[in-house]
């Protein structure tokens, strides 16, 4: 049996008291763990909402860029819908099969195929971020008329909602395959 000295017990009790002292700090100094407004938004409803009208943009270069970006988003969403159908069918066929079985492997492959159109949307989102920041800088410097940044922001919101919707589909299929 091991015995402890009074000094080691004293340092242990001081260490415990120091740790407990951290628990007694006022909560007002810490960030809240409550859900933020952005986490409560309905991303699927935003994804189904139509993209912003391009005709209202006065800057023809910006209008062309956003039209091209929305076309890329439409193509990625259409590609995702085709891949989603195949993944849903494969996942349904794999239900109840053991991990590593033929049906499970096919379903896993089909779910992985969803990453390609989703990656296209993610890249598009990055391009929109770059365009948005550049437009804000130009508007602040007075190089272009204000207003185009709002159109870019609406397009970003639309594409972000599409990404969130696709993420939900992928997560649901993975969960269905795991059960």
Short mmCIF file of C-alpha atoms in Angstrom, two decimals:
data_model
loop_
_atom_site.label_atom_id
_atom_site.label_comp_id
_atom_site.label_asym_id
_atom_site.label_seq_id
_atom_site.Cartn_x
_atom_site.Cartn_y
_atom_site.Cartn_z
CA UNK A 1 0.00 0.00 0.00
CA UNK A 2 1.35 3.36 -0.97
CA UNK A 3 1.29 6.22 1.50
CA UNK A 4 1.23 9.89 0.63
CA UNK A 5 3.10 12.61 2.39
CA UNK A 6 1.38 15.64 3.83
CA UNK A 7 3.10 17.84 1.23
CA UNK A 8 1.77 15.79 -1.70
CA UNK A 9 -1.74 15.76 -0.22
CA UNK A 10 -1.51 19.50 0.31
CA UNK A 11 -0.46 20.14 -3.32
CA UNK A 12 -3.18 17.79 -4.56
CA UNK A 13 -5.84 19.65 -2.58
CA UNK A 14 -4.54 23.01 -3.82
CA UNK A 15 -4.69 21.71 -7.41
CA UNK A 16 -8.28 20.54 -6.94
CA UNK A 17 -9.23 23.89 -5.43
CA UNK A 18 -7.63 25.74 -8.36
CA UNK A 19 -9.60 23.65 -10.85
CA UNK A 20 -12.83 24.21 -8.94
CA UNK A 21 -12.09 27.93 -8.85
CA UNK A 22 -12.26 27.94 -12.65
CA UNK A 23 -15.78 26.56 -12.42
CA UNK A 24 -16.85 29.45 -10.23
CA UNK A 25 -16.06 32.19 -12.77
CA UNK A 26 -19.07 34.23 -13.89
CA UNK A 27 -20.76 32.83 -17.01
CA UNK A 28 -21.22 36.31 -18.49
CA UNK A 29 -17.57 36.31 -19.51
CA UNK A 30 -17.95 33.17 -21.61
CA UNK A 31 -19.54 32.87 -25.04
CA UNK A 32 -23.07 31.54 -25.16
CA UNK A 33 -23.73 28.03 -26.39
CA UNK A 34 -27.24 28.98 -27.49
CA UNK A 35 -28.06 28.46 -31.16
CA UNK A 36 -27.34 31.50 -33.28
CA UNK A 37 -29.82 32.97 -35.77
CA UNK A 38 -27.78 31.69 -38.71
CA UNK A 39 -28.07 28.13 -37.34
CA UNK A 40 -31.85 28.41 -37.17
CA UNK A 41 -32.31 29.45 -40.81
CA UNK A 42 -34.16 27.07 -43.10
CA UNK A 43 -31.46 26.30 -45.65
CA UNK A 44 -33.65 23.93 -47.67
CA UNK A 45 -36.29 26.61 -48.18
CA UNK A 46 -33.55 29.04 -49.22
CA UNK A 47 -32.21 26.48 -51.69
CA UNK A 48 -35.63 26.18 -53.33
CA UNK A 49 -36.04 29.95 -53.50
CA UNK A 50 -35.26 31.38 -56.93
CA UNK A 51 -31.90 33.06 -57.41
CA UNK A 52 -31.80 36.84 -57.58
CA UNK A 53 -32.94 38.50 -60.82
CA UNK A 54 -29.88 39.31 -62.90
CA UNK A 55 -31.75 41.83 -65.09
CA UNK A 56 -31.71 44.39 -62.28
CA UNK A 57 -27.91 44.60 -62.20
CA UNK A 58 -26.66 47.80 -63.86
CA UNK A 59 -23.07 46.55 -64.30
CA UNK A 60 -22.99 44.32 -67.43
CA UNK A 61 -19.74 42.59 -66.41
CA UNK A 62 -21.16 41.68 -63.01
CA UNK A 63 -24.42 40.54 -64.63
CA UNK A 64 -22.45 38.28 -67.00
CA UNK A 65 -20.36 36.86 -64.15
CA UNK A 66 -23.38 36.13 -61.97
CA UNK A 67 -25.31 34.60 -64.88
CA UNK A 68 -22.39 32.24 -65.52
CA UNK A 69 -22.11 31.38 -61.84
CA UNK A 70 -25.82 30.65 -61.54
CA UNK A 71 -25.57 28.42 -64.63
CA UNK A 72 -22.74 26.52 -62.90
CA UNK A 73 -24.91 26.18 -59.78
CA UNK A 74 -27.85 24.88 -61.85
CA UNK A 75 -25.62 22.31 -63.55
CA UNK A 76 -24.13 21.16 -60.24
CA UNK A 77 -27.62 20.86 -58.74
CA UNK A 78 -28.87 18.87 -61.75
CA UNK A 79 -25.83 16.56 -61.59
CA UNK A 80 -26.42 16.12 -57.88
CA UNK A 81 -30.08 15.21 -58.45
CA UNK A 82 -29.09 12.45 -60.89
CA UNK A 83 -26.41 11.10 -58.54
CA UNK A 84 -28.81 11.39 -55.57
CA UNK A 85 -31.36 9.16 -57.28
CA UNK A 86 -28.75 6.45 -57.89
CA UNK A 87 -27.45 6.78 -54.32
CA UNK A 88 -30.95 6.51 -52.84
CA UNK A 89 -31.69 3.37 -54.85
CA UNK A 90 -28.38 1.77 -53.89
CA UNK A 91 -28.86 2.70 -50.21
CA UNK A 92 -32.34 1.17 -50.21
CA UNK A 93 -30.96 -2.02 -51.76
CA UNK A 94 -28.18 -2.16 -49.14
CA UNK A 95 -30.51 -1.80 -46.14
CA UNK A 96 -30.08 -4.75 -43.84
CA UNK A 97 -26.89 -5.94 -45.56
CA UNK A 98 -23.65 -6.26 -43.67
CA UNK A 99 -20.95 -3.62 -43.92
CA UNK A 100 -18.58 -4.60 -46.69
CA UNK A 101 -21.17 -6.59 -48.63
CA UNK A 102 -21.58 -6.04 -52.35
CA UNK A 103 -24.74 -3.93 -51.97
CA UNK A 104 -23.18 -1.90 -49.16
CA UNK A 105 -20.09 -1.22 -51.29
CA UNK A 106 -22.20 -0.13 -54.25
CA UNK A 107 -24.23 2.20 -52.02
CA UNK A 108 -21.07 3.65 -50.49
CA UNK A 109 -19.68 4.30 -53.97
CA UNK A 110 -22.91 6.00 -55.08
CA UNK A 111 -22.94 8.20 -51.97
CA UNK A 112 -19.30 9.13 -52.63
CA UNK A 113 -20.27 10.13 -56.19
CA UNK A 114 -22.38 12.91 -54.66
CA UNK A 115 -19.20 14.68 -53.61
CA UNK A 116 -18.32 15.71 -57.17
CA UNK A 117 -21.31 18.02 -57.82
CA UNK A 118 -21.19 19.18 -54.19
CA UNK A 119 -17.52 20.09 -54.64
CA UNK A 120 -18.45 22.15 -57.72
CA UNK A 121 -20.92 24.14 -55.61
CA UNK A 122 -18.30 24.61 -52.89
CA UNK A 123 -15.82 25.94 -55.44
CA UNK A 124 -18.51 28.23 -56.81
CA UNK A 125 -19.18 29.48 -53.30
CA UNK A 126 -15.48 30.31 -52.96
CA UNK A 127 -15.55 32.17 -56.29
CA UNK A 128 -18.58 34.14 -55.09
CA UNK A 129 -16.75 35.04 -51.87
CA UNK A 130 -13.80 36.39 -53.85
CA UNK A 131 -16.13 38.33 -56.16
CA UNK A 132 -18.07 39.71 -53.19
CA UNK A 133 -14.99 40.96 -51.35
CA UNK A 134 -13.57 42.50 -54.54
CA UNK A 135 -16.90 44.21 -55.27
CA UNK A 136 -17.14 45.60 -51.74
CA UNK A 137 -13.64 47.04 -52.08
CA UNK A 138 -14.50 48.63 -55.43
CA UNK A 139 -17.72 50.08 -54.04
CA UNK A 140 -15.89 51.48 -51.01
CA UNK A 141 -13.25 53.05 -53.25
CA UNK A 142 -15.94 54.59 -55.46
CA UNK A 143 -14.78 52.67 -58.55
CA UNK A 144 -18.27 51.21 -59.19
CA UNK A 145 -21.80 52.14 -58.25
CA UNK A 146 -23.09 50.59 -55.01
CA UNK A 147 -25.62 47.79 -55.21
CA UNK A 148 -23.87 45.00 -57.04
CA UNK A 149 -22.57 43.56 -53.80
CA UNK A 150 -26.15 42.96 -52.66
CA UNK A 151 -26.80 40.88 -55.79
CA UNK A 152 -23.63 38.88 -55.16
CA UNK A 153 -24.70 38.35 -51.55
CA UNK A 154 -28.11 37.06 -52.67
CA UNK A 155 -26.41 34.66 -55.08
CA UNK A 156 -24.04 33.53 -52.30
CA UNK A 157 -27.02 32.89 -50.02
CA UNK A 158 -28.72 30.84 -52.74
CA UNK A 159 -25.61 28.73 -53.41
CA UNK A 160 -24.93 28.32 -49.69
CA UNK A 161 -28.46 26.99 -49.24
CA UNK A 162 -27.91 24.52 -52.09
CA UNK A 163 -24.70 23.30 -50.42
CA UNK A 164 -26.48 22.90 -47.07
CA UNK A 165 -29.31 20.99 -48.75
CA UNK A 166 -26.84 18.68 -50.47
CA UNK A 167 -24.97 18.16 -47.20
CA UNK A 168 -28.24 17.11 -45.55
CA UNK A 169 -28.94 14.58 -48.31
CA UNK A 170 -25.44 13.11 -48.05
CA UNK A 171 -25.64 12.89 -44.24
CA UNK A 172 -29.08 11.22 -44.38
CA UNK A 173 -27.89 8.64 -46.90
CA UNK A 174 -24.79 7.89 -44.83
CA UNK A 175 -26.94 7.49 -41.73
CA UNK A 176 -29.36 5.19 -43.57
CA UNK A 177 -26.46 3.08 -44.82
CA UNK A 178 -24.95 2.85 -41.34
CA UNK A 179 -28.18 1.56 -39.78
#
